GROMACS .gro file of C-alpha atoms in nm:
model
  244
    1MET     CA    1  11.190  17.400   6.929
    2PRO     CA    2  10.899  17.426   6.694
    3GLU     CA    3  10.567  17.320   6.839
    4GLU     CA    4  10.514  17.073   6.551
    5LEU     CA    5  10.762  16.915   6.319
    6THR     CA    6  10.688  16.769   5.983
    7GLU     CA    7  10.828  16.431   5.893
    8ALA     CA    8  11.003  16.590   5.594
    9GLU     CA    9  11.203  16.822   5.825
   10PRO     CA   10  11.265  16.667   6.155
   11GLU     CA   11  11.479  16.842   6.412
   12GLU     CA   12  11.843  16.727   6.380
   13PRO     CA   13  11.852  16.508   6.685
   14LEU     CA   14  11.555  16.317   6.558
   15ARG     CA   15  11.667  16.285   6.199
   16ALA     CA   16  11.802  15.938   6.241
   17TYR     CA   17  11.456  15.823   6.391
   18ALA     CA   18  11.230  15.980   6.135
   19GLU     CA   19  11.182  15.655   5.938
   20PHE     CA   20  11.041  15.450   6.217
   21TYR     CA   21  10.900  15.713   6.461
   22PRO     CA   22  10.694  15.963   6.264
   23GLU     CA   23  10.464  16.065   6.539
   24ILE     CA   24  10.764  16.134   6.768
   25VAL     CA   25  10.905  16.367   6.500
   26ARG     CA   26  10.569  16.538   6.473
   27ALA     CA   27  10.565  16.579   6.854
   28GLY     CA   28  10.920  16.697   6.859
   29SER     CA   29  11.041  16.447   7.132
   30LEU     CA   30  10.948  16.127   7.295
   31ARG     CA   31  10.847  16.303   7.605
   32HIS     CA   32  10.599  16.523   7.415
   33ALA     CA   33  10.455  16.225   7.246
   34LEU     CA   34  10.407  16.011   7.562
   35GLN     CA   35  10.259  16.320   7.736
   36ALA     CA   36  10.017  16.373   7.456
   37ALA     CA   37   9.921  15.997   7.444
   38ALA     CA   38   9.870  16.005   7.829
   39ASP     CA   39   9.653  16.324   7.813
   40ARG     CA   40   9.438  16.163   7.553
   41ALA     CA   41   9.370  15.866   7.753
   42GLY     CA   42   9.295  16.080   8.053
   43LEU     CA   43   9.562  15.910   8.266
   44GLY     CA   44   9.677  16.206   8.460
   45LEU     CA   45  10.045  16.115   8.399
   46THR     CA   46  10.333  16.362   8.405
   47ILE     CA   47  10.623  16.275   8.165
   48GLY     CA   48  10.957  16.427   8.257
   49LEU     CA   49  11.303  16.431   8.094
   50MET     CA   50  11.587  16.199   8.158
   51PRO     CA   51  11.912  16.375   8.225
   52PRO     CA   52  12.145  16.492   8.070
   53PRO     CA   53  11.953  16.737   7.852
   54GLY     CA   54  12.100  16.603   7.537
   55TRP     CA   55  11.864  16.313   7.556
   56ARG     CA   56  11.550  16.522   7.579
   57HIS     CA   57  11.445  16.389   7.232
   58VAL     CA   58  11.471  16.017   7.265
   59VAL     CA   59  11.440  15.933   7.645
   60ALA     CA   60  11.176  16.015   7.896
   61ARG     CA   61  11.088  15.927   8.247
   62ALA     CA   62  10.781  15.938   8.473
   63ARG     CA   63  10.804  15.899   8.862
   64SER     CA   64  10.570  15.835   9.158
   65GLY     CA   65  10.735  15.806   9.494
   66ASP     CA   66  11.002  15.534   9.485
   67ARG     CA   67  10.871  15.398   9.144
   68SER     CA   68  10.991  15.522   8.809
   69VAL     CA   69  10.957  15.431   8.444
   70ILE     CA   70  11.222  15.510   8.174
   71VAL     CA   71  11.110  15.494   7.812
   72SER     CA   72  11.354  15.510   7.531
   73MET     CA   73  11.366  15.464   7.148
   74THR     CA   74  11.582  15.215   6.973
   75LEU     CA   75  11.774  15.341   6.672
   76GLY     CA   76  11.737  15.152   6.341
   77ARG     CA   77  11.406  14.995   6.412
   78ARG     CA   78  11.077  15.074   6.575
   79SER     CA   79  11.085  14.976   6.943
   80PHE     CA   80  11.005  15.160   7.280
   81SER     CA   81  11.215  15.013   7.554
   82VAL     CA   82  11.017  15.030   7.896
   83ASN     CA   83  11.222  14.993   8.205
   84CYS     CA   84  11.009  14.972   8.535
   85ARG     CA   85  11.194  15.042   8.862
   86ASP     CA   86  11.116  15.048   9.232
   87ASP     CA   87  11.383  15.240   9.441
   88GLY     CA   88  11.627  15.200   9.168
   89ALA     CA   89  11.598  14.818   9.117
   90ARG     CA   90  11.452  14.686   8.782
   91MET     CA   91  11.130  14.500   8.835
   92ALA     CA   92  11.009  14.474   8.496
   93HIS     CA   93  11.141  14.545   8.138
   94GLY     CA   94  11.034  14.496   7.774
   95SER     CA   95  10.998  14.650   7.439
   96THR     CA   96  10.707  14.741   7.231
   97THR     CA   97  10.628  14.903   6.884
   98ASP     CA   98  10.296  15.064   7.022
   99LEU     CA   99  10.338  15.390   7.194
  100SER     CA  100  10.002  15.353   7.378
  101GLU     CA  101  10.118  15.026   7.531
  102ALA     CA  102  10.427  15.202   7.671
  103VAL     CA  103  10.213  15.482   7.811
  104GLY     CA  104   9.959  15.213   7.961
  105ALA     CA  105  10.235  15.004   8.127
  106THR     CA  106  10.374  15.318   8.280
  107TYR     CA  107  10.064  15.419   8.414
  108SER     CA  108   9.991  15.080   8.561
  109TRP     CA  109  10.323  15.057   8.729
  110LEU     CA  110  10.321  15.407   8.879
  111ARG     CA  111   9.962  15.342   9.003
  112GLY     CA  112  10.108  15.053   9.229
  113GLN     CA  113  10.059  14.740   9.040
  114GLY     CA  114  10.284  14.452   9.120
  115ALA     CA  115  10.542  14.322   8.885
  116SER     CA  116  10.367  13.984   8.831
  117GLY     CA  117  10.041  14.154   8.766
  118LEU     CA  118  10.206  14.414   8.541
  119VAL     CA  119  10.371  14.146   8.316
  120THR     CA  120  10.030  13.955   8.295
  121GLN     CA  121   9.848  14.287   8.184
  122TRP     CA  122  10.117  14.386   7.960
  123PRO     CA  123  10.277  14.075   7.798
  124PHE     CA  124  10.555  14.263   7.625
  125LEU     CA  125  10.714  14.320   7.960
  126GLY     CA  126  10.920  14.053   8.148
  127SER     CA  127  10.999  14.074   8.510
  128GLY     CA  128  11.355  14.116   8.659
  129GLU     CA  129  11.679  14.176   8.485
  130PRO     CA  130  11.717  14.037   8.134
  131SER     CA  131  11.956  13.739   8.126
  132GLY     CA  132  12.002  13.739   7.749
  133ALA     CA  133  12.030  13.361   7.765
  134ASP     CA  134  11.723  13.284   7.559
  135GLU     CA  135  11.735  13.605   7.337
  136PRO     CA  136  11.762  13.546   6.966
  137GLY     CA  137  12.068  13.634   6.768
  138ASP     CA  138  12.440  13.587   6.801
  139ALA     CA  139  12.631  13.681   7.116
  140VAL     CA  140  12.758  14.016   6.969
  141SER     CA  141  12.378  14.120   6.889
  142VAL     CA  142  12.270  14.010   7.230
  143ARG     CA  143  12.548  14.228   7.388
  144TRP     CA  144  12.451  14.529   7.177
  145ARG     CA  145  12.086  14.494   7.280
  146GLN     CA  146  12.169  14.462   7.653
  147LEU     CA  147  12.393  14.752   7.639
  148ARG     CA  148  12.158  14.974   7.446
  149THR     CA  149  11.900  14.901   7.720
  150SER     CA  150  12.122  14.946   8.017
  151ALA     CA  151  12.266  15.271   7.867
  152ALA     CA  152  11.916  15.423   7.890
  153ALA     CA  153  11.943  15.443   8.271
  154PRO     CA  154  12.206  15.475   8.539
  155PRO     CA  155  12.481  15.376   8.596
  156TYR     CA  156  12.580  15.406   8.226
  157ALA     CA  157  12.324  15.664   8.138
  158SER     CA  158  12.606  15.908   8.041
  159LEU     CA  159  12.704  15.679   7.750
  160TYR     CA  160  12.353  15.655   7.598
  161GLU     CA  161  12.411  15.892   7.297
  162LEU     CA  162  12.752  15.742   7.235
  163VAL     CA  163  12.626  15.387   7.236
  164GLU     CA  164  12.354  15.471   6.985
  165ALA     CA  165  12.590  15.649   6.764
  166ALA     CA  166  12.846  15.355   6.775
  167PHE     CA  167  12.559  15.111   6.689
  168THR     CA  168  12.510  15.286   6.356
  169GLU     CA  169  12.869  15.227   6.246
  170PRO     CA  170  12.906  14.893   6.084
  171ARG     CA  171  13.269  14.842   6.192
  172LEU     CA  172  13.182  14.900   6.557
  173ARG     CA  173  12.847  14.727   6.549
  174ALA     CA  174  13.025  14.398   6.442
  175LEU     CA  175  13.245  14.415   6.749
  176SER     CA  176  13.128  14.295   7.098
  177PRO     CA  177  13.062  14.607   7.335
  178ARG     CA  178  13.111  14.608   7.710
  179THR     CA  179  13.127  14.848   7.982
  180SER     CA  180  13.409  14.841   8.258
  181HIS     CA  181  13.495  15.129   8.510
  182ASP     CA  182  13.280  15.370   8.326
  183TRP     CA  183  13.463  15.290   7.991
  184LEU     CA  184  13.289  15.166   7.686
  185ARG     CA  185  13.518  14.897   7.525
  186PHE     CA  186  13.512  14.692   7.231
  187SER     CA  187  13.624  14.338   7.158
  188ARG     CA  188  13.667  14.104   6.846
  189ARG     CA  189  13.487  13.829   7.052
  190ALA     CA  190  13.204  13.818   7.294
  191ALA     CA  191  13.358  13.545   7.504
  192ALA     CA  192  13.680  13.546   7.711
  193PRO     CA  193  13.953  13.615   7.638
  194LEU     CA  194  13.825  13.972   7.550
  195CYS     CA  195  14.048  14.195   7.341
  196ALA     CA  196  14.224  14.484   7.516
  197ASP     CA  197  14.390  14.634   7.205
  198LEU     CA  198  14.097  14.834   7.071
  199PRO     CA  199  14.014  15.194   7.139
  200MET     CA  200  13.784  15.265   7.445
  201VAL     CA  201  13.580  15.569   7.544
  202ARG     CA  202  13.426  15.725   7.857
  203ALA     CA  203  13.196  16.024   7.906
  204SER     CA  204  13.352  16.347   8.047
  205GLY     CA  205  13.014  16.531   8.089
  206ASN     CA  206  12.864  16.811   7.894
  207GLY     CA  207  12.866  16.627   7.569
  208ARG     CA  208  13.256  16.565   7.600
  209TYR     CA  209  13.426  16.233   7.581
  210ARG     CA  210  13.767  16.096   7.637
  211VAL     CA  211  13.917  15.830   7.405
  212ARG     CA  212  14.190  15.601   7.472
  213THR     CA  213  14.373  15.466   7.180
  214PRO     CA  214  14.543  15.129   7.154
  215GLU     CA  215  14.881  15.303   7.214
  216GLY     CA  216  14.752  15.437   7.542
  217LEU     CA  217  14.721  15.802   7.427
  218LEU     CA  218  14.403  15.999   7.552
  219HIS     CA  219  14.209  16.239   7.339
  220ASP     CA  220  13.936  16.475   7.451
  221THR     CA  221  13.662  16.505   7.204
  222THR     CA  222  13.318  16.694   7.185
  223GLY     CA  223  13.001  16.526   7.054
  224THR     CA  224  12.927  16.186   6.925
  225THR     CA  225  13.033  16.250   6.569
  226GLU     CA  226  13.383  16.358   6.654
  227THR     CA  227  13.423  16.083   6.908
  228ILE     CA  228  13.320  15.803   6.678
  229ALA     CA  229  13.537  15.925   6.399
  230LEU     CA  230  13.841  15.927   6.619
  231ILE     CA  231  13.751  15.567   6.742
  232LEU     CA  232  13.720  15.454   6.389
  233ASP     CA  233  14.054  15.627   6.291
  234HIS     CA  234  14.229  15.428   6.572
  235LEU     CA  235  14.088  15.093   6.489
  236PRO     CA  236  14.363  14.867   6.382
  237GLY     CA  237  14.351  14.686   6.047
  238ASP     CA  238  14.280  14.360   6.209
  239ASP     CA  239  13.979  14.482   6.401
  240ARG     CA  240  13.744  14.224   6.230
  241PRO     CA  241  13.555  14.000   6.464
  242LEU     CA  242  13.686  13.650   6.553
  243SER     CA  243  13.472  13.351   6.548
  244THR     CA  244  13.540  13.253   6.911
   0.00000   0.00000   0.00000
């Protein structure tokens, strides 16, 4: 990896993020940008990687004891998702366009600040799990926002790159996503009854995936490009969303 990347020639995994995250592109990864911001502020934070290695450009994590913070980048718009956890339980979560705010909130949480004080100091955060009940947008958009947030951390972290890739495809973005038994599924409607006749996919590890077609056939794929192409090829002609 080059020590510094130009906006005109971002490294391939960051190419889709170049428009909204020029400083991340220059740094080479979200982890490097967060670490540089923390160092400039003299915070003494150590920013690490979020496994698997394929996420090293767009997801980072910092830990102190049982506390951790996962920071990720939203594709298609500028937004840093900040997920504050204590012994695995989500205590505060929110999104900001300001990298320094993401660093500051990370520092405050890891230094031991309580959830209520954290939310007061950093208003972009909200405490507890997001309900989605008062989020703007239609139900499908809300489900995509929730999925993209939850996929940045266990138990669905292995689907992160696939979820982001699926979100860039208009035919898939128009469908309602959900996860069930480690499978990423799609439905024409966000409310019950959910559709069960569209392709589904699960992560197999090491950048590989398994796609189940509507006919029940299983296909092993490598990488998100091949996987999304296979899913699109097996969408039926009536995959358009339903109004209910």
